[in-house]
Tab-separated table of C-alpha atoms and ligand atoms in Angstrom:
chain	number	residue	atom	x	y	z
A	944	MET	CA	0.000	0.000	0.000
A	945	LYS	CA	1.249	3.498	-0.798
A	946	ILE	CA	-0.304	6.773	0.277
A	947	ILE	CA	-0.032	9.614	-2.226
A	948	GLN	CA	-0.593	13.177	-1.052
A	949	LYS	CA	-1.074	16.353	-2.989
A	950	VAL	CA	2.152	18.145	-3.948
A	951	ARG	CA	2.667	21.744	-5.054
A	952	CYS	CA	4.633	21.140	-8.240
A	953	LEU	CA	7.199	18.992	-10.042
A	954	LYS	CA	10.502	20.646	-10.840
A	955	GLY	CA	13.891	19.570	-12.141
A	956	GLU	CA	15.783	17.342	-14.532
A	957	LEU	CA	15.266	13.617	-14.732
A	958	ARG	CA	16.602	10.715	-16.759
A	959	VAL	CA	13.867	8.096	-16.544
A	960	PRO	CA	14.927	4.428	-16.952
A	961	SER	CA	15.770	3.067	-20.381
A	962	ASP	CA	13.264	1.947	-22.931
A	963	LYS	CA	11.681	-1.404	-22.157
A	964	SER	CA	10.947	-2.403	-25.763
A	965	ILE	CA	14.518	-1.660	-26.883
A	966	SER	CA	16.028	-3.349	-23.800
A	967	HIS	CA	14.151	-6.620	-24.520
A	968	ARG	CA	15.312	-6.580	-28.129
A	969	ALA	CA	18.868	-5.643	-27.106
A	970	VAL	CA	19.111	-9.015	-25.335
A	971	ILE	CA	17.139	-11.190	-27.752
A	972	LEU	CA	18.639	-10.122	-31.093
A	973	PRO	CA	22.318	-10.084	-29.973
A	974	SER	CA	21.823	-13.562	-28.471
A	975	LEU	CA	21.132	-14.777	-32.023
A	976	ALA	CA	24.101	-12.968	-33.608
A	977	GLU	CA	27.520	-14.324	-34.533
A	978	GLY	CA	29.998	-12.664	-32.145
A	979	GLU	CA	29.943	-10.469	-29.066
A	980	SER	CA	27.518	-7.565	-28.684
A	981	VAL	CA	27.651	-4.764	-26.136
A	982	VAL	CA	24.565	-3.085	-24.686
A	983	GLU	CA	24.784	0.054	-22.575
A	984	ASN	CA	22.182	1.753	-20.393
A	985	TRP	CA	20.171	-1.454	-20.335
A	986	LEU	CA	16.908	-1.290	-18.372
A	987	GLU	CA	16.966	-3.556	-15.338
A	988	SER	CA	13.320	-4.154	-14.467
A	989	LYS	CA	11.205	-7.234	-13.741
A	990	ASP	CA	10.124	-7.614	-17.392
A	991	THR	CA	13.565	-7.265	-18.954
A	992	LEU	CA	15.123	-9.535	-16.298
A	993	ALA	CA	12.603	-12.211	-17.336
A	994	THR	CA	13.955	-11.972	-20.892
A	995	LEU	CA	17.556	-12.069	-19.659
A	996	SER	CA	17.056	-15.216	-17.579
A	997	ILE	CA	15.260	-17.051	-20.404
A	998	ILE	CA	18.063	-16.223	-22.838
A	999	LYS	CA	20.625	-17.473	-20.289
A	1000	ALA	CA	18.613	-20.671	-19.776
A	1001	LEU	CA	18.998	-21.233	-23.526
A	1002	GLY	CA	22.778	-21.372	-23.083
A	1003	VAL	CA	23.748	-17.817	-24.086
A	1004	LYS	CA	26.635	-16.350	-22.071
A	1005	ILE	CA	25.855	-12.868	-20.788
A	1006	VAL	CA	28.048	-10.814	-18.481
A	1007	LYS	CA	26.251	-7.948	-16.750
A	1008	LYS	CA	28.177	-5.148	-15.050
A	1009	GLY	CA	25.841	-2.440	-13.819
A	1010	LYS	CA	23.831	-1.344	-16.831
A	1011	THR	CA	26.241	-2.842	-19.382
A	1012	LEU	CA	25.728	-6.247	-20.946
A	1013	LYS	CA	28.211	-8.289	-22.947
A	1014	ILE	CA	26.370	-10.933	-24.917
A	1015	LYS	CA	28.100	-13.837	-26.673
A	1016	GLY	CA	25.843	-14.543	-29.630
A	1017	SER	CA	24.834	-18.141	-30.368
A	1018	ASN	CA	24.356	-17.724	-34.128
A	1019	PHE	CA	20.979	-19.425	-33.555
A	1020	LEU	CA	22.594	-22.467	-31.907
A	1021	LEU	CA	20.667	-22.371	-28.647
A	1022	LYS	CA	20.621	-25.125	-26.034
A	1023	GLU	CA	17.559	-27.174	-25.139
A	1024	PRO	CA	16.413	-25.817	-21.758
A	1025	THR	CA	16.071	-28.308	-18.908
A	1026	LYS	CA	13.532	-26.157	-17.084
A	1027	ILE	CA	10.265	-24.458	-17.938
A	1028	LEU	CA	10.984	-20.926	-19.199
A	1029	ASN	CA	9.107	-18.207	-17.342
A	1030	ALA	CA	8.221	-14.888	-19.005
A	1031	LYS	CA	6.561	-13.767	-15.716
A	1032	ASN	CA	4.446	-10.637	-16.411
A	1033	SER	CA	6.000	-9.783	-19.771
A	1034	GLY	CA	3.961	-10.045	-22.974
A	1035	THR	CA	6.908	-8.872	-25.078
A	1036	THR	CA	9.128	-11.633	-23.642
A	1037	ALA	CA	6.500	-14.322	-24.273
A	1038	ARG	CA	5.645	-13.322	-27.824
A	1039	LEU	CA	9.175	-12.596	-29.038
A	1040	MET	CA	10.541	-15.743	-27.371
A	1041	LEU	CA	7.880	-17.900	-29.060
A	1042	GLY	CA	9.423	-16.645	-32.321
A	1043	VAL	CA	12.952	-17.507	-31.146
A	1044	LEU	CA	11.949	-20.964	-29.831
A	1045	SER	CA	10.226	-21.757	-33.136
A	1046	THR	CA	13.594	-21.498	-34.916
A	1047	GLN	CA	15.014	-24.269	-32.686
A	1048	PRO	CA	14.619	-28.030	-33.290
A	1049	PHE	CA	14.414	-28.783	-29.544
A	1050	PHE	CA	11.549	-29.019	-27.064
A	1051	SER	CA	10.772	-26.114	-24.784
A	1052	VAL	CA	7.915	-24.945	-22.561
A	1053	LEU	CA	7.115	-21.316	-21.847
A	1054	THR	CA	4.912	-20.067	-19.045
A	1055	GLY	CA	4.135	-16.815	-17.241
A	1056	ASP	CA	2.451	-15.341	-14.170
A	1057	GLN	CA	-1.327	-15.311	-13.578
A	1058	SER	CA	-1.784	-12.158	-15.710
A	1059	LEU	CA	0.292	-13.409	-18.647
A	1060	LYS	CA	-1.476	-16.809	-18.564
A	1061	ARG	CA	-4.719	-14.956	-19.347
A	1062	ARG	CA	-3.293	-13.058	-22.349
A	1063	PRO	CA	-3.880	-14.248	-25.949
A	1064	MET	CA	-1.001	-15.975	-27.759
A	1065	LEU	CA	-2.822	-17.361	-30.817
A	1066	ARG	CA	-1.906	-14.169	-32.678
A	1067	VAL	CA	1.684	-15.483	-32.793
A	1068	VAL	CA	1.028	-19.207	-32.428
A	1069	GLU	CA	-1.108	-19.438	-35.596
A	1070	PRO	CA	1.434	-17.839	-37.965
A	1071	LEU	CA	4.300	-19.765	-36.319
A	1072	ARG	CA	2.389	-23.025	-36.900
A	1073	GLU	CA	1.865	-21.982	-40.507
A	1074	MET	CA	5.634	-21.538	-40.769
A	1075	GLY	CA	6.053	-25.142	-39.585
A	1076	ALA	CA	6.614	-24.946	-35.814
A	1077	LYS	CA	4.885	-27.586	-33.663
A	1078	ILE	CA	3.149	-25.687	-30.886
A	1079	ASP	CA	0.640	-26.781	-28.275
A	1080	GLY	CA	-0.751	-25.132	-25.188
A	1081	ARG	CA	-3.845	-24.422	-23.132
A	1082	GLU	CA	-6.987	-23.424	-25.031
A	1083	LYS	CA	-5.686	-24.850	-28.341
A	1084	GLY	CA	-2.415	-22.986	-27.996
A	1085	ASP	CA	-3.867	-19.568	-27.158
A	1086	LYS	CA	-2.748	-19.518	-23.530
A	1087	LEU	CA	0.466	-20.236	-21.639
A	1088	PRO	CA	1.962	-22.668	-20.701
A	1089	ILE	CA	2.854	-23.358	-24.325
A	1090	ALA	CA	5.183	-26.089	-25.615
A	1091	VAL	CA	7.237	-25.583	-28.770
A	1092	ARG	CA	9.260	-27.812	-31.039
A	1093	GLY	CA	10.544	-25.737	-33.906
A	1094	GLY	CA	13.021	-25.860	-36.784
A	1095	HIS	CA	12.581	-26.294	-40.562
A	1096	LEU	CA	10.460	-23.178	-40.952
A	1097	LYS	CA	9.245	-21.728	-44.219
A	1098	GLY	CA	8.600	-18.058	-44.906
A	1099	ILE	CA	5.039	-16.701	-44.832
A	1100	SER	CA	3.072	-13.570	-45.571
A	1101	ILE	CA	0.787	-12.341	-42.772
A	1102	PHE	CA	-1.544	-9.426	-42.200
A	1103	ASN	CA	-0.992	-8.160	-38.649
A	1104	LYS	CA	-4.419	-6.560	-38.350
A	1105	LYS	CA	-3.961	-5.220	-34.801
A	1106	ALA	CA	-0.687	-3.483	-35.778
A	1107	SER	CA	1.051	-5.286	-32.912
A	1108	ALA	CA	4.820	-4.820	-32.734
A	1109	GLN	CA	5.085	-7.999	-30.682
A	1110	VAL	CA	3.462	-10.050	-33.461
A	1111	LYS	CA	5.553	-8.361	-36.161
A	1112	SER	CA	8.788	-8.892	-34.209
A	1113	CYS	CA	8.013	-12.529	-33.419
A	1114	ILE	CA	7.362	-13.396	-37.067
A	1115	LEU	CA	10.396	-11.465	-38.330
A	1116	ILE	CA	12.649	-13.303	-35.842
A	1117	ALA	CA	11.251	-16.671	-36.969
A	1118	GLY	CA	11.591	-15.495	-40.584
A	1119	LEU	CA	15.340	-15.045	-40.105
A	1120	ARG	CA	15.625	-18.830	-39.909
A	1121	ALA	CA	12.871	-19.725	-42.410
A	1122	GLU	CA	13.277	-20.831	-45.981
A	1123	GLY	CA	12.338	-18.069	-48.424
A	1124	ILE	CA	10.770	-14.698	-47.785
A	1125	THR	CA	8.752	-13.649	-44.734
A	1126	GLU	CA	6.534	-10.595	-44.975
A	1127	VAL	CA	4.398	-8.842	-42.375
A	1128	TYR	CA	1.747	-6.327	-43.440
A	1129	GLU	CA	0.149	-3.992	-40.912
A	1130	PRO	CA	-2.589	-1.367	-41.289
A	1131	TYR	CA	-0.562	1.264	-39.388
A	1132	LEU	CA	3.131	1.220	-38.614
A	1133	SER	CA	3.705	-0.241	-35.135
A	1134	ARG	CA	6.895	0.407	-33.157
A	1135	ASP	CA	9.809	-0.457	-35.427
A	1136	HIS	CA	12.706	-1.153	-33.033
A	1137	THR	CA	13.153	-4.730	-34.279
A	1138	GLU	CA	13.548	-3.568	-37.872
A	1139	ARG	CA	15.996	-0.822	-36.873
A	1140	MET	CA	18.120	-3.130	-34.737
A	1141	LEU	CA	18.137	-5.926	-37.333
A	1142	LYS	CA	19.283	-3.459	-40.011
A	1143	ALA	CA	22.045	-2.198	-37.708
A	1144	MET	CA	23.076	-5.860	-37.329
A	1145	GLY	CA	23.502	-6.195	-41.080
A	1146	VAL	CA	20.197	-7.871	-41.927
A	1147	GLU	CA	18.774	-7.011	-45.329
A	1148	LEU	CA	15.200	-6.026	-44.738
A	1149	VAL	CA	12.861	-3.775	-46.683
A	1150	SER	CA	9.858	-1.837	-45.492
A	1151	TYR	CA	7.468	0.256	-47.583
A	1152	ASP	CA	3.841	1.378	-47.952
A	1153	THR	CA	1.451	-0.649	-50.115
A	1154	ASP	CA	-2.307	-0.439	-50.713
A	1155	LYS	CA	-2.635	-3.180	-48.034
A	1156	GLY	CA	-0.715	-1.016	-45.522
A	1157	ARG	CA	2.903	-1.073	-44.466
A	1158	VAL	CA	4.964	-4.180	-45.227
A	1159	VAL	CA	8.273	-5.445	-43.800
A	1160	LYS	CA	10.058	-8.188	-45.741
A	1161	LEU	CA	13.155	-10.221	-45.154
A	1162	GLU	CA	14.744	-13.332	-46.567
A	1163	GLY	CA	15.598	-16.255	-44.306
A	1164	GLY	CA	19.088	-17.633	-43.726
A	1165	GLN	CA	20.776	-14.316	-42.926
A	1166	THR	CA	23.436	-14.025	-40.247
A	1167	LEU	CA	23.248	-11.291	-37.628
A	1168	LYS	CA	26.396	-9.260	-36.975
A	1169	PRO	CA	27.034	-8.247	-33.361
A	1170	ALA	CA	25.426	-5.035	-32.168
A	1171	TYR	CA	26.481	-2.043	-30.124
A	1172	VAL	CA	23.318	-0.646	-28.551
A	1173	VAL	CA	22.963	2.339	-26.232
A	1174	CYS	CA	19.412	2.288	-24.847
A	1175	PRO	CA	17.627	5.668	-24.657
A	1176	ALA	CA	15.174	6.700	-21.918
A	1177	ASP	CA	11.665	5.265	-22.190
A	1178	PRO	CA	9.009	7.717	-23.486
A	1179	SER	CA	6.326	5.586	-21.785
A	1180	SER	CA	8.007	6.230	-18.408
A	1181	ALA	CA	8.721	9.905	-19.203
A	1182	ALA	CA	4.985	10.366	-19.903
A	1183	PHE	CA	4.112	10.123	-16.167
A	1184	PHE	CA	6.315	13.041	-15.142
A	1185	ALA	CA	5.357	15.072	-18.212
A	1186	ALA	CA	1.696	14.633	-17.220
A	1187	GLY	CA	2.394	15.561	-13.588
A	1188	ALA	CA	4.166	18.744	-14.709
A	1189	VAL	CA	1.265	19.677	-16.997
A	1190	LEU	CA	-1.240	19.370	-14.130
A	1191	LEU	CA	0.615	21.067	-11.255
A	1192	LYS	CA	0.878	24.851	-11.272
A	1193	GLY	CA	4.424	26.220	-11.473
A	1194	SER	CA	5.903	22.902	-12.693
A	1195	GLU	CA	8.795	22.616	-15.138
A	1196	VAL	CA	10.628	19.409	-15.976
A	1197	LEU	CA	13.381	18.456	-18.361
A	1198	LEU	CA	13.211	14.781	-19.247
A	1199	LYS	CA	16.607	13.713	-20.557
A	1200	ASP	CA	17.614	11.317	-23.381
A	1201	VAL	CA	14.050	10.337	-24.278
A	1202	LEU	CA	13.362	8.145	-27.303
A	1203	ILE	CA	11.209	10.160	-29.744
A	1204	ASN	CA	10.856	7.540	-32.486
A	1205	PRO	CA	7.660	8.604	-34.359
A	1206	THR	CA	6.117	5.164	-33.731
A	1207	ARG	CA	6.368	5.907	-29.987
A	1208	ASP	CA	5.779	9.615	-29.368
A	1209	GLY	CA	2.019	9.813	-29.978
A	1210	PHE	CA	1.473	10.821	-26.332
A	1211	PHE	CA	3.618	13.929	-26.749
A	1212	ARG	CA	1.813	14.813	-30.009
A	1213	LYS	CA	-1.500	14.568	-28.110
A	1214	LEU	CA	-0.138	16.801	-25.321
A	1215	ARG	CA	0.573	19.472	-27.954
A	1216	GLU	CA	-2.979	19.029	-29.288
A	1217	MET	CA	-4.263	19.677	-25.745
A	1218	GLY	CA	-2.418	22.993	-25.837
A	1219	VAL	CA	0.581	21.991	-23.704
A	1220	LYS	CA	3.826	23.856	-24.354
A	1221	LEU	CA	6.579	21.331	-24.721
A	1222	SER	CA	9.763	21.226	-26.729
A	1223	TYR	CA	12.171	18.618	-27.990
A	1224	GLU	CA	15.656	19.929	-27.259
A	1225	ASN	CA	19.131	18.690	-28.136
A	1226	LEU	CA	17.797	16.339	-30.827
A	1227	ARG	CA	20.235	13.588	-31.720
A	1228	GLU	CA	20.548	10.006	-32.940
A	1229	ILE	CA	21.716	7.200	-30.660
A	1230	SER	CA	22.089	3.637	-31.967
A	1231	GLY	CA	19.821	4.367	-34.938
A	1232	GLU	CA	17.030	5.878	-32.793
A	1233	GLN	CA	16.016	9.543	-32.445
A	1234	VAL	CA	16.461	10.965	-28.960
A	1235	ALA	CA	15.739	14.365	-27.346
A	1236	ASP	CA	15.511	16.098	-23.990
A	1237	ILE	CA	11.836	16.958	-23.492
A	1238	TYR	CA	10.978	20.192	-21.731
A	1239	VAL	CA	7.426	20.366	-20.332
A	1240	ARG	CA	5.693	22.884	-18.123
A	1241	TYR	CA	2.376	23.528	-16.452
A	1242	ALA	CA	-0.610	24.194	-18.732
A	1243	ASP	CA	-3.272	26.600	-17.513
A	1244	THR	CA	-6.003	24.992	-19.607
A	1245	LEU	CA	-6.221	21.715	-21.475
A	1246	LYS	CA	-8.265	21.200	-24.633
A	1247	PRO	CA	-10.224	17.937	-24.892
A	1248	ILE	CA	-8.915	15.417	-27.444
A	1249	GLN	CA	-10.144	12.442	-29.454
A	1250	VAL	CA	-7.873	9.419	-29.844
A	1251	LYS	CA	-8.652	7.442	-33.000
A	1252	GLU	CA	-7.870	3.854	-33.905
A	1253	GLU	CA	-5.017	4.768	-36.258
A	1254	GLU	CA	-3.266	6.742	-33.492
A	1255	VAL	CA	-3.506	3.962	-30.905
A	1256	PRO	CA	-0.279	2.052	-31.792
A	1257	THR	CA	1.846	5.195	-31.198
A	1258	LEU	CA	0.500	5.720	-27.659
A	1259	ILE	CA	-0.951	2.355	-26.627
A	1260	ASP	CA	0.951	2.185	-23.314
A	1261	GLU	CA	0.319	5.860	-22.512
A	1262	ILE	CA	-3.493	5.677	-22.619
A	1263	PRO	CA	-3.844	5.267	-18.814
A	1264	ILE	CA	-1.860	8.457	-18.120
A	1265	LEU	CA	-3.551	10.268	-21.020
A	1266	ALA	CA	-6.888	9.405	-19.363
A	1267	ILE	CA	-5.766	11.248	-16.203
A	1268	LEU	CA	-5.024	14.354	-18.280
A	1269	MET	CA	-8.389	14.023	-20.043
A	1270	ALA	CA	-10.119	14.270	-16.653
A	1271	PHE	CA	-8.752	17.831	-16.372
A	1272	ALA	CA	-9.519	18.950	-19.956
A	1273	ASP	CA	-12.074	21.569	-20.848
A	1274	GLY	CA	-14.742	19.233	-22.330
A	1275	VAL	CA	-15.290	15.616	-23.317
A	1276	SER	CA	-12.332	13.524	-24.505
A	1277	THR	CA	-12.690	10.116	-26.112
A	1278	VAL	CA	-10.553	7.071	-26.889
A	1279	ARG	CA	-11.913	4.606	-29.487
A	1280	GLY	CA	-10.453	1.665	-31.425
A	1281	ALA	CA	-8.356	0.612	-28.423
A	1282	GLN	CA	-9.884	-2.797	-27.567
A	1283	GLU	CA	-6.306	-4.110	-27.255
A	1284	LEU	CA	-6.250	-2.412	-23.858
A	1285	ARG	CA	-8.571	-5.174	-22.606
A	1286	VAL	CA	-5.770	-7.742	-22.977
A	1287	LYS	CA	-2.788	-5.874	-21.574
A	1288	GLU	CA	-1.248	-6.568	-18.130
A	1289	SER	CA	-4.795	-5.922	-16.872
A	1290	ASP	CA	-8.052	-4.979	-18.596
A	1291	ARG	CA	-6.889	-1.379	-18.810
A	1292	ILE	CA	-10.221	0.019	-20.014
A	1293	LYS	CA	-11.923	-1.374	-16.914
A	1294	ALA	CA	-9.065	-0.303	-14.621
A	1295	ILE	CA	-9.097	3.280	-15.977
A	1296	VAL	CA	-12.891	3.624	-15.874
A	1297	GLN	CA	-13.353	2.121	-12.393
A	1298	ASN	CA	-10.501	4.007	-10.753
A	1299	LEU	CA	-11.423	7.355	-12.331
A	1300	ARG	CA	-15.004	6.853	-11.133
A	1301	ARG	CA	-13.683	6.147	-7.623
A	1302	MET	CA	-11.941	9.533	-7.819
A	1303	GLY	CA	-15.218	11.199	-8.785
A	1304	ALA	CA	-14.782	11.590	-12.570
A	1305	LYS	CA	-17.647	11.128	-15.039
A	1306	VAL	CA	-16.596	8.379	-17.398
A	1307	GLU	CA	-18.393	6.286	-19.993
A	1308	GLU	CA	-17.060	2.844	-20.903
A	1309	TYR	CA	-17.103	1.344	-24.418
A	1310	GLU	CA	-15.935	-2.064	-25.547
A	1311	ASP	CA	-13.056	-0.347	-27.407
A	1312	GLY	CA	-12.384	2.692	-25.219
A	1313	PHE	CA	-14.035	5.327	-23.044
A	1314	SER	CA	-15.012	8.971	-22.856
A	1315	ILE	CA	-14.258	11.303	-19.979
A	1316	GLU	CA	-15.996	14.507	-19.051
A	1317	GLY	CA	-13.145	16.794	-18.077
A	1318	GLY	CA	-12.962	19.785	-15.834
A	1319	GLN	CA	-13.988	18.195	-12.536
A	1320	TYR	CA	-11.957	18.013	-9.349
A	1321	LEU	CA	-10.639	14.574	-8.553
A	1322	LYS	CA	-10.802	13.344	-4.991
A	1323	GLY	CA	-8.431	10.889	-3.373
A	1324	ALA	CA	-9.550	7.242	-3.413
A	1325	VAL	CA	-8.326	3.695	-2.929
A	1326	ILE	CA	-6.915	2.653	-6.311
A	1327	LYS	CA	-7.037	-0.937	-7.482
A	1328	THR	CA	-4.003	-1.492	-9.732
A	1329	TYR	CA	-4.851	-5.103	-10.731
A	1330	GLY	CA	-1.067	-5.616	-10.471
A	1331	ASP	CA	-0.610	-3.392	-13.532
A	1332	HIS	CA	2.436	-1.085	-13.398
A	1333	ARG	CA	1.020	1.550	-15.735
A	1334	ILE	CA	-2.237	1.792	-13.759
A	1335	ALA	CA	-0.262	2.207	-10.497
A	1336	MET	CA	1.919	4.995	-11.933
A	1337	SER	CA	-0.916	6.819	-13.742
A	1338	PHE	CA	-3.096	6.951	-10.628
A	1339	SER	CA	-0.134	7.950	-8.461
A	1340	ILE	CA	0.170	11.032	-10.699
A	1341	ALA	CA	-3.595	11.613	-10.355
A	1342	GLY	CA	-3.085	11.412	-6.582
A	1343	LEU	CA	-0.624	14.327	-6.707
A	1344	VAL	CA	-3.423	16.575	-7.953
A	1345	ALA	CA	-6.470	15.096	-6.188
A	1346	GLU	CA	-8.004	16.459	-2.984
A	1347	GLY	CA	-7.205	14.228	-0.004
A	1348	GLU	CA	-5.294	10.971	0.128
A	1349	THR	CA	-4.946	8.464	-2.691
A	1350	ILE	CA	-4.020	4.916	-1.768
A	1351	ILE	CA	-2.327	2.645	-4.310
A	1352	ASP	CA	-3.114	-0.943	-3.318
A	1353	ASP	CA	-0.056	-2.569	-4.928
A	1354	PRO	CA	2.716	0.010	-5.505
A	1355	ASP	CA	5.424	-2.675	-5.942
A	1356	CYS	CA	4.146	-3.546	-9.409
A	1357	VAL	CA	5.888	-0.400	-10.769
A	1358	ALA	CA	9.081	-2.538	-10.773
A	1359	ILE	CA	7.775	-4.242	-13.943
A	1360	SER	CA	9.080	-1.269	-15.969
A	1361	TYR	CA	10.175	1.479	-13.547
A	1362	PRO	CA	11.628	0.300	-10.209
A	1363	GLU	CA	12.748	3.835	-9.195
A	1364	PHE	CA	9.380	5.482	-9.911
A	1365	TYR	CA	8.521	6.566	-6.346
A	1366	GLU	CA	12.099	7.750	-5.621
A	1367	HIS	CA	12.007	9.885	-8.754
A	1368	LEU	CA	8.624	11.262	-7.768
A	1369	GLU	CA	10.064	12.358	-4.422
A	1370	GLN	CA	13.068	13.942	-6.142
A	1371	LEU	CA	10.915	16.125	-8.405
A	1372	ALA	CA	8.132	16.973	-5.954
A	1373	CYS	CA	8.174	20.442	-4.430
B	276	S3P	C1	5.527	-3.786	-27.236
B	276	S3P	C2	4.462	-3.648	-28.066
B	276	S3P	C3	3.127	-3.209	-27.618
B	276	S3P	C4	3.207	-2.557	-26.240
B	276	S3P	C5	4.030	-3.352	-25.289
B	276	S3P	C6	5.452	-3.459	-25.810
B	276	S3P	C7	6.807	-4.239	-27.808
B	276	S3P	O1	2.282	-4.332	-27.535
B	276	S3P	O2	1.925	-2.359	-25.733
B	276	S3P	O3	4.062	-2.729	-24.021
B	276	S3P	O4	7.869	-4.077	-27.157
B	276	S3P	O5	6.806	-4.769	-28.928
B	276	S3P	P1	1.497	-4.903	-28.828
B	276	S3P	O6	2.508	-5.321	-29.812
B	276	S3P	O7	0.708	-6.069	-28.311
B	276	S3P	O8	0.647	-3.777	-29.301
């Protein structure tokens, strides 16, 4: 349990922890390369540690000193694990690892925690089966634990209709070891870190727009060269402090080294649409990714916004914190086309709607989103996180602005992506 009180403002400079999506990939892809890769500023959180221990259980030698990893690539010659692999709470670990395991001729079993065991896997299992992997699991292979015997894959063409980066990445990884060409179409471009990292590792891969949407194509049988990756700060983590600064009078924060890849910065575009003054400073490129220091300050008024289906992939993980901002906007804001939120670490639509209602907001729930009548005062409440890190952090920020005390029932779940969250909050609070 954590009690959150009102604070006056947030002020100062902060480097939030490194990007979770890039940190997962910076372990998985180098483990498949030929030679030694070096990763700096790696995020050490519960999710990324789950990936690290699975990769080690597959025989890959990794030396970790602080935030630096040295990874001895296996060139796809992984070892049959003797134990059940556990992705814990991490959807990215489970889905990307199902792609890796499908390239291997051995037997393996992957499981997860109670939350991950409820999340759908058929979206990767079906295409992997089509490629030739033998996969079985609960509910016809939709739910963990899932058993895989892979090898002898053939390339396929899939339409990734939910624009999921996890699905795209899984199939591209399997495609690296498949015979022929693998292509993934998606209606809107989802986060493209896998493509960027693979290219930096010497993989020939093309990506372009077609009348069926964006396609990424690669030919199987390519070798991955070792990588040198410096992980930037996570925009999904930076979003919490940006939102806090926007809501608290007199606030000013400078969020350092933040990834501003256009497939990831939809939240900051929406902040601008709400009328927030923010700037990207010191723009630069690090390891093939765009990075900036983001300066944000208090906004006197906030315009209501509409989030549409095509925008969802660029801000999917920021919707809980965006919902908090919507509660303070000058009118009704809406999110639609976001049914994916129902199958995240928790049912995030339900978690947002129920907790905002507890704080006194007027909210309507839809199957694929919600609408929020802004401009009301929030009052402190007991927040049910459902063990979901992004719900805990979003409602902690709401608690900084609400009247009275806000109680977060399970604050420890922030360690999934941001173990230092509450320390950083104390550092910036004034
Ligand atoms: C992720 C992709 C997104 C995102 C998740 C991380 C990734 O999920 O919500 O937190 O690293 O590929 P989907 O691919 O299911 O949209």
